[in-house]
Amino acid sequence: VGAGPGVDGVRVVLAEDIDLPRLAVDGPVVTVRRATGTGTGTGTGPVREAPARYAAALDDRDALRRLLAMVAADHGPIGTVILTLPPEPDGDPHDRLTRATAEFAALAGALADGAADGAGLLVLTSGSVHARDGDTVDLGTCALPALVRTAADEDPGRPVRLADLPATDPGAWPAAVRAELADRDRRGVVAVRGGTRLRPLLAPVTAGPAADRQAQGLPSTGGRYLVTGGLGGIAHDVAGYLAAAHGARLLLVGRSPADGERADRLAGLRALGDVEYRQLDVADATALTEAVTAAEARWGGGLDGVLHLAGADPTAQWEHLERHTVARETPEGFAAHYRAKVAGTLAVADVLETRPDAHLVLFGSVNGEFGGHSFGAYSAANAFLAGFADHWHHERHRPVHCLSWSMWTGTGMNRGRSAAAAVSRGFRVIDPADGLQLFLDAVATPHHRLAVGPDPSNPAVMEELDPDRLRAGEAVVAYTADGVAPETVRAAAAAGLRRCPVPVRLVEVTAVPKGADGTVDTAALLRDTAPGRTSRPFTAPVGEREEKLAALWAQALGGSRVGRDSSFFDLGGNSIRATRLLALVEDVFGVRVGTQELYEHPTLAAMAEEIGRRPAA
């Protein structure tokens, strides 16, 4: 909606109908009414209905690009664009989320195309975040926070933010909107409650005693459970544990037939106990209800719980990350991930309507909490699980746990895949045996939402921790010598930090890592200067190819000193920088290297060798 201090520009409000006096928007304002669109670039509009009133299909990237160009031509440069997504209590959550996603993605795409260059993007919701007691979750927008966090990572030069406003206090909206317009630096997600801006934070959880698991009701000896996710990966591991260790009677459902390897897995599970498999789509509420009812008749008792693990496999995206940014993801891509996690969860909820004591456990991903560059659809689908868990817990008062996992290794969709990307983001790799223990620990806690696997010592995760749970252990002074004697640096630091209440540690670095916007990359710097960090001895690049490639690495990594044995991830590489690097490699060498290949061969020498094996395009 607006430009902050020192930023001139037109305010553009994308909304069906909005009360501008209530929002107290000042300065030049135009409003855009939602018009019917197709989402394929062929929608109607944009149409100028009045000097400051337009209509356009908000799910149409091309229409939005032309709209913003029209507004700029009519009124001047655009400062900030707001997308309003008000709650619709009577609408179907899956349909509303699909529409909200299409509009946000189309707008992100139009801005990525250069429309309204430099403009900020602010999304206004009411109910996408549960922040305080009494909040009501809007299932039609609760997946948007992860999508916004992903878009903010993918477009680091643009302030992209979601502000969730209080549904019960519309009088607080004007001040809240003014505060958001005045802040051009904050990115990600905030919730405004009682005049205070809040953001989601993590706090460590201690596992309770094993005896508490029975009190939680899961898993119970001889219990009856529905397990979605078929016979693949983690679902198979969890089902095997429940059958073998607890004598659970299981109904497994999945879309794939039980043939080949799945047939062998099913036979192995049946050898452990009472296990039935039904081939069906978890999003089909009718088929799911019929299968559960038939299983209960055979068991002679009602369902004790549901473990919802079904989801779409996103691993193929690693080969083409640039195609799966929020701005470029297709409606079919979003639909594929939403089917099991969104429509499937709603179908499971339908089954549980008449089974009020059944415990629901939702298996999601940490991407739902943190977002994920080029994995926006996957992240949003998993964020829906967290939002639904808030709704089920706070509003329905039903037993539920949402477990947002980091990477399980050696099983399921991650079998045979490198863990380097997860580790670089601060997510611990989970062995299946450890995962089963963590599952038991998690469902024994009273906390209905848990992120399982973030490494609190990793700087990227540390930024997301509740500061009340942290303490200052030391002050780190990182410096580049650049001809200055270390004694001079120490003397200057001693003068400035004489009263510092914690120990001071000076660390010489070869280069201070910078982000895409030119500011210091604090997370990378802390990682580079971590105590006990082992580093390989520096060996200069050998040959023209390695020297040329080292220059590209330094460009992508913000000026790091690169040796032939340097690891891309040890130098602060992540998926964003990987995408940048591979684009540079293609431009300079004329060959295409996949992201997964970089994760499997992360050193400069190995990448140079890989480039040498490939013919130029």
Coordinates of C-alpha atoms in Angstrom, one line a residue:
V1 CA 0.0 0.0 0.0
G2 CA 2.6 2.6 0.6
A3 CA 6.1 4.0 0.4
G4 CA 8.0 4.4 3.6
P5 CA 9.9 7.6 4.7
G6 CA 12.2 8.8 2.0
V7 CA 10.6 6.5 -0.6
D8 CA 8.3 8.3 -3.0
G9 CA 5.7 6.4 -5.0
V10 CA 2.1 5.6 -5.7
R11 CA 0.3 3.3 -3.3
V12 CA -1.4 0.5 -5.1
V13 CA -4.1 -1.6 -3.3
L14 CA -5.1 -4.9 -4.8
A15 CA -8.5 -5.7 -3.3
E16 CA -12.1 -6.5 -4.1
D17 CA -13.4 -3.8 -1.9
I18 CA -11.4 -2.0 0.8
D19 CA -12.2 0.8 3.2
L20 CA -9.4 3.3 2.6
P21 CA -10.3 5.6 5.6
R22 CA -10.1 2.5 7.9
L23 CA -6.6 1.9 6.7
A24 CA -5.8 5.6 6.9
V25 CA -3.8 5.5 3.7
D26 CA -2.3 8.8 2.8
G27 CA -0.6 10.1 -0.3
P28 CA -1.4 9.1 -3.9
V29 CA -3.4 5.9 -3.9
V30 CA -5.0 3.7 -6.6
T31 CA -7.2 0.7 -6.0
V32 CA -7.5 -2.4 -8.1
R33 CA -10.7 -4.5 -8.1
R34 CA -10.4 -8.2 -8.6
A35 CA -11.7 -9.2 -12.0
T36 CA -12.3 -12.7 -13.4
G37 CA -9.2 -14.2 -14.8
T38 CA -7.8 -17.5 -16.1
G39 CA -4.4 -17.4 -14.5
T40 CA -2.9 -18.2 -17.9
G41 CA -2.0 -14.7 -19.1
T42 CA -5.2 -14.4 -21.1
G43 CA -7.5 -12.8 -18.5
T44 CA -9.5 -9.6 -19.0
G45 CA -7.9 -6.3 -18.3
P46 CA -6.4 -4.3 -16.9
V47 CA -9.2 -1.8 -17.2
R48 CA -9.2 1.8 -16.0
E49 CA -12.6 2.3 -14.4
A50 CA -11.8 5.8 -12.9
P51 CA -8.7 8.0 -12.6
A52 CA -7.6 6.1 -9.5
R53 CA -9.6 2.9 -9.9
Y54 CA -8.7 -0.1 -12.0
A55 CA -9.8 -3.7 -12.5
A56 CA -7.6 -6.6 -13.3
A57 CA -7.4 -10.4 -13.0
L58 CA -5.1 -10.7 -10.0
D59 CA -4.1 -14.3 -10.8
D60 CA -2.8 -13.3 -14.2
R61 CA 0.9 -12.4 -14.3
D62 CA 0.7 -10.6 -17.7
A63 CA -2.4 -8.6 -16.7
L64 CA -0.7 -7.5 -13.5
R65 CA 2.5 -6.5 -15.4
R66 CA 0.4 -4.4 -17.8
L67 CA -1.6 -3.0 -14.9
L68 CA 1.4 -1.8 -13.0
A69 CA 2.8 -0.2 -16.2
M70 CA -0.5 1.5 -16.7
V71 CA -0.6 2.9 -13.1
A72 CA 3.0 4.1 -13.4
A73 CA 2.2 5.9 -16.7
D74 CA -0.9 7.5 -15.2
H75 CA 0.4 8.4 -11.7
G76 CA 4.2 8.0 -11.6
P77 CA 6.5 5.5 -9.9
I78 CA 5.0 2.9 -7.6
G79 CA 6.3 2.7 -4.0
T80 CA 4.7 -0.4 -2.6
V81 CA 2.0 -2.8 -3.7
I82 CA -0.4 -4.5 -1.2
L83 CA -2.3 -7.6 -1.8
T84 CA -5.2 -8.0 0.6
L85 CA -6.4 -11.5 1.3
P86 CA -9.4 -11.1 3.7
P87 CA -10.9 -14.2 5.4
E88 CA -13.9 -15.9 3.9
P89 CA -15.4 -18.1 6.6
D90 CA -17.9 -19.8 4.4
G91 CA -15.5 -20.6 1.5
D92 CA -13.8 -23.9 0.8
P93 CA -10.3 -23.6 2.3
H94 CA -8.6 -25.6 -0.5
D95 CA -10.2 -23.4 -3.2
R96 CA -9.4 -20.2 -1.3
L97 CA -5.8 -21.2 -0.7
T98 CA -5.5 -22.1 -4.4
R99 CA -6.8 -18.6 -5.4
A100 CA -4.7 -16.7 -2.9
T101 CA -1.6 -18.6 -4.0
A102 CA -2.3 -17.9 -7.7
E103 CA -2.7 -14.2 -6.9
F104 CA 0.5 -13.9 -4.8
A105 CA 2.5 -15.9 -7.4
A106 CA 1.2 -13.9 -10.3
L107 CA 2.1 -10.7 -8.4
A108 CA 5.6 -12.0 -7.6
G109 CA 6.0 -12.9 -11.2
A110 CA 5.0 -9.5 -12.5
L111 CA 7.4 -7.8 -10.1
A112 CA 10.2 -10.2 -11.1
D113 CA 9.5 -9.2 -14.7
G114 CA 10.5 -5.7 -13.9
A115 CA 7.1 -4.2 -13.3
A116 CA 7.2 -1.5 -10.5
D117 CA 11.0 -1.8 -10.2
G118 CA 12.1 -1.3 -6.6
A119 CA 8.5 -1.4 -5.2
G120 CA 7.9 -3.2 -1.9
L121 CA 5.4 -6.0 -1.7
L122 CA 3.1 -6.3 1.4
V123 CA 0.5 -9.0 1.9
L124 CA -2.3 -8.2 4.4
T125 CA -4.1 -11.2 6.0
S126 CA -6.3 -11.7 9.0
G127 CA -5.9 -15.2 10.4
S128 CA -2.9 -16.6 8.5
V129 CA -1.0 -16.7 11.7
H130 CA -2.0 -17.8 15.2
A131 CA -0.1 -15.5 17.5
R132 CA -2.2 -15.1 20.7
D133 CA -5.0 -16.9 22.5
G134 CA -8.3 -16.1 20.9
D135 CA -6.9 -15.9 17.4
T136 CA -8.9 -17.7 14.7
V137 CA -6.9 -19.5 11.9
D138 CA -8.0 -18.8 8.3
L139 CA -7.3 -22.1 6.6
G140 CA -7.5 -20.3 3.2
T141 CA -4.4 -18.3 3.9
C142 CA -2.4 -20.1 6.7
A143 CA 0.0 -21.5 4.0
L144 CA 0.9 -18.0 2.8
P145 CA 3.6 -17.2 5.5
A146 CA 6.0 -19.9 4.1
L147 CA 5.3 -18.7 0.5
V148 CA 6.1 -15.1 1.5
R149 CA 9.3 -16.2 3.3
T150 CA 10.3 -18.1 0.2
A151 CA 9.6 -15.1 -2.1
A152 CA 11.6 -12.8 0.2
D153 CA 14.6 -15.2 -0.1
E154 CA 14.3 -15.4 -3.8
D155 CA 14.1 -11.7 -4.3
P156 CA 16.6 -10.4 -1.7
G157 CA 16.6 -6.8 -3.1
R158 CA 12.9 -6.3 -2.5
P159 CA 11.1 -5.9 0.8
V160 CA 8.6 -8.7 0.8
R161 CA 6.4 -9.1 3.9
L162 CA 3.2 -10.6 5.2
A163 CA 1.4 -8.7 8.0
D164 CA -1.4 -10.5 9.8
L165 CA -3.8 -8.1 11.3
P166 CA -6.2 -8.8 14.2
A167 CA -9.6 -9.9 13.1
T168 CA -11.2 -9.0 16.5
D169 CA -9.8 -5.4 16.5
P170 CA -10.2 -3.7 13.1
G171 CA -9.7 -0.4 14.8
A172 CA -6.1 -1.3 15.2
W173 CA -5.6 -1.6 11.4
P174 CA -4.7 2.0 10.5
A175 CA -1.8 2.2 13.0
A176 CA -0.7 -1.3 12.0
V177 CA -0.7 -0.5 8.3
R178 CA 1.2 2.8 8.9
A179 CA 3.8 1.0 10.8
E180 CA 4.3 -1.5 8.0
L181 CA 4.5 1.2 5.4
A182 CA 7.1 3.1 7.5
D183 CA 9.4 0.0 7.7
R184 CA 11.2 -0.7 4.4
D185 CA 13.7 -3.1 5.9
R186 CA 11.8 -5.9 7.7
R187 CA 11.1 -8.9 5.6
G188 CA 9.2 -12.2 6.1
V189 CA 6.2 -12.5 8.5
V190 CA 4.9 -10.3 11.3
A191 CA 1.6 -10.5 13.3
V192 CA 0.2 -7.4 14.8
R193 CA -1.7 -7.9 18.1
G194 CA -2.5 -5.3 20.7
G195 CA -0.4 -2.7 18.9
T196 CA 2.7 -4.9 19.1
R197 CA 4.5 -6.4 16.1
L198 CA 5.3 -10.1 16.7
R199 CA 7.3 -12.6 14.7
P200 CA 7.4 -16.4 14.9
L201 CA 10.4 -17.7 16.9
L202 CA 11.6 -21.1 18.0
A203 CA 12.2 -22.3 21.6
P204 CA 14.0 -25.5 22.5
V205 CA 11.8 -28.4 23.9
T206 CA 13.0 -31.1 26.3
A207 CA 11.6 -34.5 25.7
G208 CA 9.3 -35.8 28.5
P209 CA 9.6 -39.2 30.2
A210 CA 8.6 -42.3 28.4
A211 CA 5.7 -42.8 30.8
D212 CA 4.0 -39.7 29.4
R213 CA 3.5 -41.3 26.0
Q214 CA 0.6 -43.4 27.3
A215 CA -1.0 -40.3 28.8
Q216 CA -0.8 -38.7 25.4
G217 CA -2.6 -41.7 23.9
L218 CA -0.1 -42.4 21.1
P219 CA 1.1 -44.9 20.4
S220 CA -0.9 -47.3 22.5
T221 CA -0.5 -51.1 22.7
G222 CA -2.8 -52.7 20.3
G223 CA -4.0 -49.4 19.0
R224 CA -5.8 -48.9 15.6
Y225 CA -4.2 -46.4 13.3
L226 CA -4.7 -45.0 9.8
V227 CA -1.3 -44.2 8.1
T228 CA -1.3 -42.2 4.9
G229 CA 1.7 -42.2 2.6
G230 CA 1.4 -45.7 1.3
L231 CA 4.3 -48.1 1.4
G232 CA 7.1 -45.7 0.7
G233 CA 9.9 -44.3 2.8
I234 CA 9.1 -42.9 6.2
A235 CA 5.5 -44.2 6.2
H236 CA 6.9 -47.8 5.9
D237 CA 9.4 -47.2 8.6
V238 CA 6.8 -45.8 11.0
A239 CA 4.3 -48.5 10.2
G240 CA 6.8 -51.2 10.8
Y241 CA 7.7 -49.7 14.2
L242 CA 4.1 -49.4 15.3
A243 CA 3.3 -53.0 14.3
A244 CA 6.4 -54.6 15.8
A245 CA 6.8 -52.6 19.0
H246 CA 3.3 -51.8 19.9
G247 CA 1.2 -54.5 18.2
A248 CA -0.7 -51.7 16.4
R249 CA -3.4 -52.7 13.9
L250 CA -2.8 -50.6 10.8
L251 CA -4.7 -49.4 7.7
L252 CA -2.2 -48.0 5.2
V253 CA -3.5 -46.0 2.3
G254 CA -1.6 -44.7 -0.8
R255 CA -2.1 -43.9 -4.5
S256 CA 0.3 -46.5 -5.8
P257 CA -0.5 -50.2 -6.3
A258 CA 1.2 -52.6 -3.9
D259 CA 3.4 -54.2 -6.6
G260 CA 7.1 -54.8 -7.0
E261 CA 9.1 -53.4 -4.1
R262 CA 5.9 -52.2 -2.4
A263 CA 4.5 -55.7 -2.5
D264 CA 7.6 -56.9 -0.6
R265 CA 7.3 -54.2 1.9
L266 CA 3.6 -55.0 2.5
A267 CA 4.5 -58.7 3.0
G268 CA 7.1 -57.7 5.5
L269 CA 4.7 -55.5 7.4
R270 CA 2.0 -58.2 7.4
A271 CA 4.5 -60.6 8.9
L272 CA 4.7 -58.2 11.9
G273 CA 1.0 -58.0 12.6
D274 CA -2.4 -56.8 11.5
V275 CA -1.7 -54.6 8.5
E276 CA -4.0 -53.8 5.6
Y277 CA -3.3 -51.7 2.5
R278 CA -5.8 -49.8 0.4
Q279 CA -5.0 -48.1 -2.8
L280 CA -6.8 -44.7 -2.8
D281 CA -6.2 -41.0 -3.1
V282 CA -6.0 -39.5 0.4
A283 CA -7.7 -36.3 -0.9
D284 CA -10.8 -38.4 -1.7
A285 CA -12.8 -38.0 1.5
T286 CA -15.5 -40.5 0.5
A287 CA -13.0 -43.3 -0.3
L288 CA -11.0 -42.6 2.8
T289 CA -14.1 -42.7 5.0
E290 CA -15.2 -46.0 3.4
A291 CA -11.8 -47.6 4.0
V292 CA -11.7 -46.5 7.6
T293 CA -15.2 -47.7 8.3
A294 CA -14.5 -51.1 6.8
A295 CA -11.2 -51.4 8.8
E296 CA -13.0 -50.5 12.0
A297 CA -15.6 -53.2 11.4
R298 CA -12.9 -55.7 10.8
W299 CA -11.0 -54.6 13.9
G300 CA -14.1 -54.5 16.1
G301 CA -13.2 -51.0 17.4
G302 CA -12.8 -47.4 16.5
L303 CA -9.8 -45.5 15.2
D304 CA -7.3 -44.4 17.8
G305 CA -5.3 -42.1 15.6
V306 CA -4.1 -41.0 12.2
L307 CA -0.6 -40.5 11.1
H308 CA -0.7 -38.3 8.0
L309 CA 2.5 -38.6 6.0
A310 CA 1.3 -38.4 2.4
G311 CA 2.9 -35.8 0.2
A312 CA 4.3 -35.1 -3.2
D313 CA 8.0 -35.7 -3.9
P314 CA 9.8 -32.5 -4.7
T315 CA 13.3 -33.9 -5.2
A316 CA 13.1 -33.7 -9.1
Q317 CA 13.1 -29.9 -8.7
W318 CA 16.8 -29.9 -7.8
E319 CA 17.7 -30.3 -11.5
H320 CA 15.8 -27.1 -12.5
L321 CA 15.6 -24.8 -9.4
E322 CA 15.1 -21.7 -11.5
R323 CA 11.8 -23.1 -12.8
H324 CA 10.3 -23.5 -9.4
T325 CA 10.7 -20.0 -7.8
V326 CA 7.4 -18.5 -6.6
A327 CA 7.5 -16.2 -9.6
R328 CA 7.8 -19.1 -12.0
E329 CA 6.1 -22.0 -10.4
T330 CA 3.1 -23.3 -12.4
P331 CA -0.5 -23.8 -11.1
E332 CA 0.0 -27.5 -11.7
G333 CA 3.1 -27.4 -9.5
F334 CA 1.2 -25.9 -6.6
A335 CA -1.7 -28.2 -7.1
A336 CA 0.5 -31.3 -7.0
H337 CA 1.9 -30.3 -3.6
Y338 CA -1.5 -29.1 -2.2
R339 CA -3.3 -32.3 -3.1
A340 CA -2.0 -34.5 -0.3
K341 CA -1.0 -31.9 2.3
V342 CA -4.0 -29.6 1.9
A343 CA -6.9 -31.5 0.4
G344 CA -5.7 -34.7 2.1
T345 CA -5.6 -33.1 5.5
L346 CA -9.1 -31.7 5.0
A347 CA -10.2 -35.2 4.0
V348 CA -8.6 -36.7 7.1
A349 CA -10.4 -34.0 9.2
D350 CA -13.7 -35.1 7.6
V351 CA -13.0 -38.7 8.8
L352 CA -12.2 -37.5 12.3
E353 CA -15.3 -35.4 12.7
T354 CA -17.2 -38.5 14.0
R355 CA -14.1 -39.8 15.9
P356 CA -13.4 -37.0 18.5
D357 CA -10.9 -39.0 20.5
A358 CA -8.6 -40.0 17.7
H359 CA -5.1 -38.4 17.8
L360 CA -3.9 -36.7 14.6
V361 CA -0.2 -36.5 13.9
L362 CA 0.8 -34.5 10.8
F363 CA 4.2 -35.1 9.3
G364 CA 5.5 -32.0 7.6
S365 CA 8.8 -30.3 6.7
V366 CA 10.9 -27.6 8.3
N367 CA 10.4 -25.8 4.9
G368 CA 6.9 -25.1 6.2
E369 CA 8.3 -23.0 9.0
F370 CA 11.3 -21.5 7.2
G371 CA 10.3 -21.4 3.5
G372 CA 12.7 -22.8 0.9
H373 CA 14.3 -21.1 -2.2
S374 CA 12.8 -22.7 -5.3
F375 CA 10.6 -24.9 -3.1
G376 CA 7.7 -22.5 -2.5
A377 CA 4.9 -24.8 -3.4
Y378 CA 6.4 -27.6 -1.2
S379 CA 6.9 -25.1 1.7
A380 CA 3.4 -23.7 1.5
A381 CA 1.8 -27.1 1.5
N382 CA 3.7 -28.0 4.6
A383 CA 2.9 -24.6 6.2
F384 CA -0.8 -25.5 5.8
L385 CA -0.2 -28.5 8.1
A386 CA 1.1 -26.1 10.8
G387 CA -1.8 -23.8 10.4
F388 CA -4.3 -26.6 10.5
A389 CA -2.7 -27.9 13.7
D390 CA -3.2 -24.5 15.3
H391 CA -6.8 -24.6 14.2
W392 CA -7.4 -28.2 15.4
H393 CA -5.7 -27.5 18.7
H394 CA -6.8 -24.0 19.7
E395 CA -10.3 -23.8 18.1
R396 CA -11.4 -27.4 18.0
H397 CA -9.6 -28.6 21.1
R398 CA -8.7 -31.8 19.5
P399 CA -5.5 -33.9 20.1
V400 CA -3.0 -33.1 17.4
H401 CA 0.8 -32.9 16.8
C402 CA 2.3 -31.2 13.7
L403 CA 6.0 -32.4 13.3
S404 CA 8.0 -30.3 10.9
W405 CA 11.0 -32.5 10.1
S406 CA 14.4 -31.8 8.7
M407 CA 15.9 -34.3 6.3
W408 CA 15.5 -38.1 7.0
T409 CA 18.5 -39.7 5.3
G410 CA 18.6 -43.1 3.5
T411 CA 14.9 -43.5 3.2
G412 CA 11.9 -42.4 1.1
M413 CA 12.4 -39.5 -1.3
N414 CA 15.9 -38.7 0.2
R415 CA 17.4 -42.1 -0.4
G416 CA 20.7 -41.7 -2.1
R417 CA 20.6 -37.9 -2.1
S418 CA 23.2 -35.5 -0.7
A419 CA 22.4 -33.9 2.7
A420 CA 24.7 -30.9 2.1
A421 CA 21.9 -28.5 1.2
A422 CA 20.0 -29.3 4.4
V423 CA 23.1 -29.1 6.6
S424 CA 24.1 -25.7 5.1
R425 CA 20.7 -24.2 6.1
G426 CA 21.2 -25.5 9.7
F427 CA 19.0 -28.6 9.6
R428 CA 20.4 -31.8 11.1
V429 CA 20.2 -35.0 9.1
I430 CA 18.0 -37.6 10.8
D431 CA 18.7 -41.3 10.7
P432 CA 15.5 -43.3 10.5
A433 CA 16.2 -45.0 13.9
D434 CA 16.7 -41.6 15.5
G435 CA 13.6 -40.3 13.7
L436 CA 11.5 -43.0 15.3
Q437 CA 12.7 -42.0 18.8
L438 CA 12.2 -38.4 18.0
F439 CA 8.7 -39.2 16.9
L440 CA 8.0 -40.8 20.3
D441 CA 9.5 -37.9 22.2
A442 CA 7.5 -35.4 20.1
V443 CA 4.1 -36.9 20.6
A444 CA 4.8 -37.1 24.4
T445 CA 5.1 -33.4 24.7
P446 CA 2.2 -31.0 25.3
H447 CA 3.4 -28.8 22.4
H448 CA 1.2 -29.4 19.3
R449 CA 3.7 -27.8 16.9
L450 CA 7.3 -28.9 16.8
A451 CA 10.2 -28.3 14.4
V452 CA 12.4 -31.5 14.5
G453 CA 16.0 -31.2 13.5
P454 CA 17.0 -27.5 13.4
D455 CA 20.5 -27.1 14.7
P456 CA 20.4 -24.2 17.3
S457 CA 24.1 -23.7 17.1
N458 CA 23.9 -22.9 13.4
P459 CA 23.8 -19.1 12.8
A460 CA 21.0 -19.3 10.3
V461 CA 18.8 -21.1 12.8
M462 CA 20.1 -19.0 15.7
E463 CA 18.4 -15.9 14.1
E464 CA 15.0 -17.7 14.5
L465 CA 15.4 -18.5 18.2
D466 CA 13.6 -16.8 21.0
P467 CA 16.2 -14.3 22.4
D468 CA 15.0 -14.9 25.9
R469 CA 16.4 -18.5 25.6
L470 CA 19.8 -17.2 24.4
R471 CA 22.7 -15.8 26.3
A472 CA 25.8 -13.9 25.0
G473 CA 28.7 -16.2 25.2
E474 CA 31.4 -14.1 23.6
A475 CA 32.0 -11.1 21.3
V476 CA 33.6 -11.9 18.0
V477 CA 35.7 -9.4 16.1
A478 CA 36.3 -10.6 12.6
Y479 CA 38.8 -8.6 10.5
T480 CA 40.8 -8.8 7.3
A481 CA 44.5 -7.9 7.8
D482 CA 44.9 -6.1 4.4
G483 CA 48.3 -4.9 5.4
V484 CA 47.4 -4.0 8.9
A485 CA 49.3 -5.8 11.7
P486 CA 47.2 -8.0 14.0
E487 CA 48.5 -6.1 17.0
T488 CA 47.0 -2.9 15.7
V489 CA 43.6 -4.6 15.3
R490 CA 43.8 -6.0 18.8
A491 CA 44.7 -2.7 20.3
A492 CA 41.8 -1.0 18.6
A493 CA 39.4 -3.7 19.7
A494 CA 40.6 -3.6 23.2
A495 CA 39.9 0.1 23.4
G496 CA 36.4 -0.3 22.1
L497 CA 35.4 -3.4 24.1
R498 CA 37.1 -2.8 27.4
R499 CA 33.8 -3.0 29.3
C500 CA 32.4 -5.9 27.3
P501 CA 30.8 -8.3 29.9
V502 CA 31.8 -11.4 27.9
P503 CA 35.1 -12.8 26.5
V504 CA 36.3 -11.2 23.3
R505 CA 37.7 -13.3 20.5
L506 CA 39.5 -11.8 17.5
V507 CA 39.5 -13.8 14.2
E508 CA 41.3 -13.0 11.0
V509 CA 39.3 -13.9 7.9
T510 CA 40.3 -13.8 4.3
A511 CA 37.2 -11.9 3.3
V512 CA 34.0 -10.6 4.9
P513 CA 31.1 -12.4 3.2
K514 CA 28.4 -10.1 1.8
G515 CA 24.8 -10.7 0.8
A516 CA 23.2 -9.9 -2.5
D517 CA 22.3 -6.4 -1.2
G518 CA 25.9 -5.7 -0.2
T519 CA 25.4 -5.9 3.5
V520 CA 27.5 -8.3 5.8
D521 CA 26.2 -11.8 5.7
T522 CA 26.2 -12.3 9.5
A523 CA 25.2 -15.9 9.4
A524 CA 28.0 -16.8 7.0
L525 CA 30.5 -14.8 9.0
L526 CA 29.6 -16.5 12.3
R527 CA 29.8 -19.9 10.5
D528 CA 33.3 -19.0 9.2
T529 CA 34.5 -17.9 12.6
A530 CA 32.9 -20.7 14.7
P531 CA 35.2 -22.1 17.5
G532 CA 36.7 -25.4 16.5
R533 CA 35.9 -24.9 12.9
T534 CA 38.2 -27.1 10.8
S535 CA 39.4 -25.7 7.5
R536 CA 41.4 -27.3 4.7
P537 CA 44.8 -25.8 4.0
F538 CA 44.5 -23.4 1.1
T539 CA 45.7 -24.7 -2.2
A540 CA 45.6 -22.3 -5.1
P541 CA 43.5 -23.2 -8.2
V542 CA 45.4 -25.1 -10.9
G543 CA 45.0 -24.3 -14.5
E544 CA 42.9 -21.8 -16.5
R545 CA 39.6 -23.6 -15.9
E546 CA 40.0 -23.7 -12.1
E547 CA 41.2 -20.1 -11.9
K548 CA 38.2 -19.0 -14.0
L549 CA 35.8 -21.0 -11.9
A550 CA 37.3 -19.7 -8.7
A551 CA 36.5 -16.1 -9.8
L552 CA 32.9 -17.2 -10.4
W553 CA 32.7 -18.8 -7.0
A554 CA 34.0 -15.6 -5.4
Q555 CA 31.4 -13.6 -7.3
A556 CA 28.6 -15.9 -6.2
L557 CA 29.8 -16.1 -2.6
G558 CA 30.4 -12.4 -2.0
G559 CA 34.2 -12.2 -2.3
S560 CA 35.4 -15.4 -0.5
R561 CA 38.9 -16.6 -1.1
V562 CA 38.5 -19.9 -3.1
G563 CA 41.1 -22.7 -3.2
R564 CA 40.8 -25.8 -5.3
D565 CA 39.9 -27.9 -2.2
S566 CA 37.4 -25.4 -0.9
S567 CA 33.9 -26.6 -0.3
F568 CA 31.1 -24.4 -1.7
F569 CA 29.1 -24.9 1.5
D570 CA 32.0 -24.4 3.9
L571 CA 32.4 -21.0 2.2
G572 CA 28.8 -20.1 3.0
G573 CA 27.1 -21.5 -0.1
N574 CA 23.3 -22.1 0.0
S575 CA 20.6 -22.8 -2.6
I576 CA 20.3 -19.1 -3.5
R577 CA 24.0 -18.8 -4.1
A578 CA 24.1 -22.2 -5.9
T579 CA 21.5 -20.9 -8.4
R580 CA 23.6 -17.8 -9.0
L581 CA 26.8 -19.8 -9.4
L582 CA 25.4 -22.3 -11.9
A583 CA 23.9 -19.5 -14.0
L584 CA 27.4 -17.9 -14.1
V585 CA 29.0 -21.2 -15.0
E586 CA 26.6 -21.6 -17.9
D587 CA 27.3 -18.1 -19.1
V588 CA 31.1 -18.4 -19.0
F589 CA 31.7 -22.1 -19.8
G590 CA 28.7 -22.8 -21.9
V591 CA 27.8 -26.0 -20.0
R592 CA 24.9 -26.7 -17.7
V593 CA 25.7 -28.3 -14.3
G594 CA 22.8 -29.4 -12.1
T595 CA 22.3 -28.3 -8.6
Q596 CA 22.3 -31.8 -7.2
E597 CA 25.7 -32.4 -8.9
L598 CA 27.1 -29.4 -7.1
Y599 CA 25.9 -30.9 -3.8
E600 CA 27.5 -34.2 -4.6
H601 CA 30.8 -32.7 -5.8
P602 CA 31.1 -29.5 -3.7
T603 CA 34.8 -28.6 -4.1
L604 CA 36.2 -26.3 -6.7
A605 CA 38.5 -29.0 -8.2
A606 CA 35.6 -31.5 -8.5
M607 CA 33.3 -29.0 -10.1
A608 CA 36.0 -28.0 -12.6
E609 CA 36.5 -31.7 -13.5
E610 CA 32.7 -32.1 -14.0
I611 CA 32.7 -29.1 -16.3
G612 CA 35.6 -30.5 -18.3
R613 CA 33.7 -33.7 -18.9
R614 CA 30.7 -32.0 -20.5
P615 CA 30.5 -30.8 -24.1
A616 CA 29.8 -27.1 -24.5
A617 CA 26.2 -26.3 -25.4

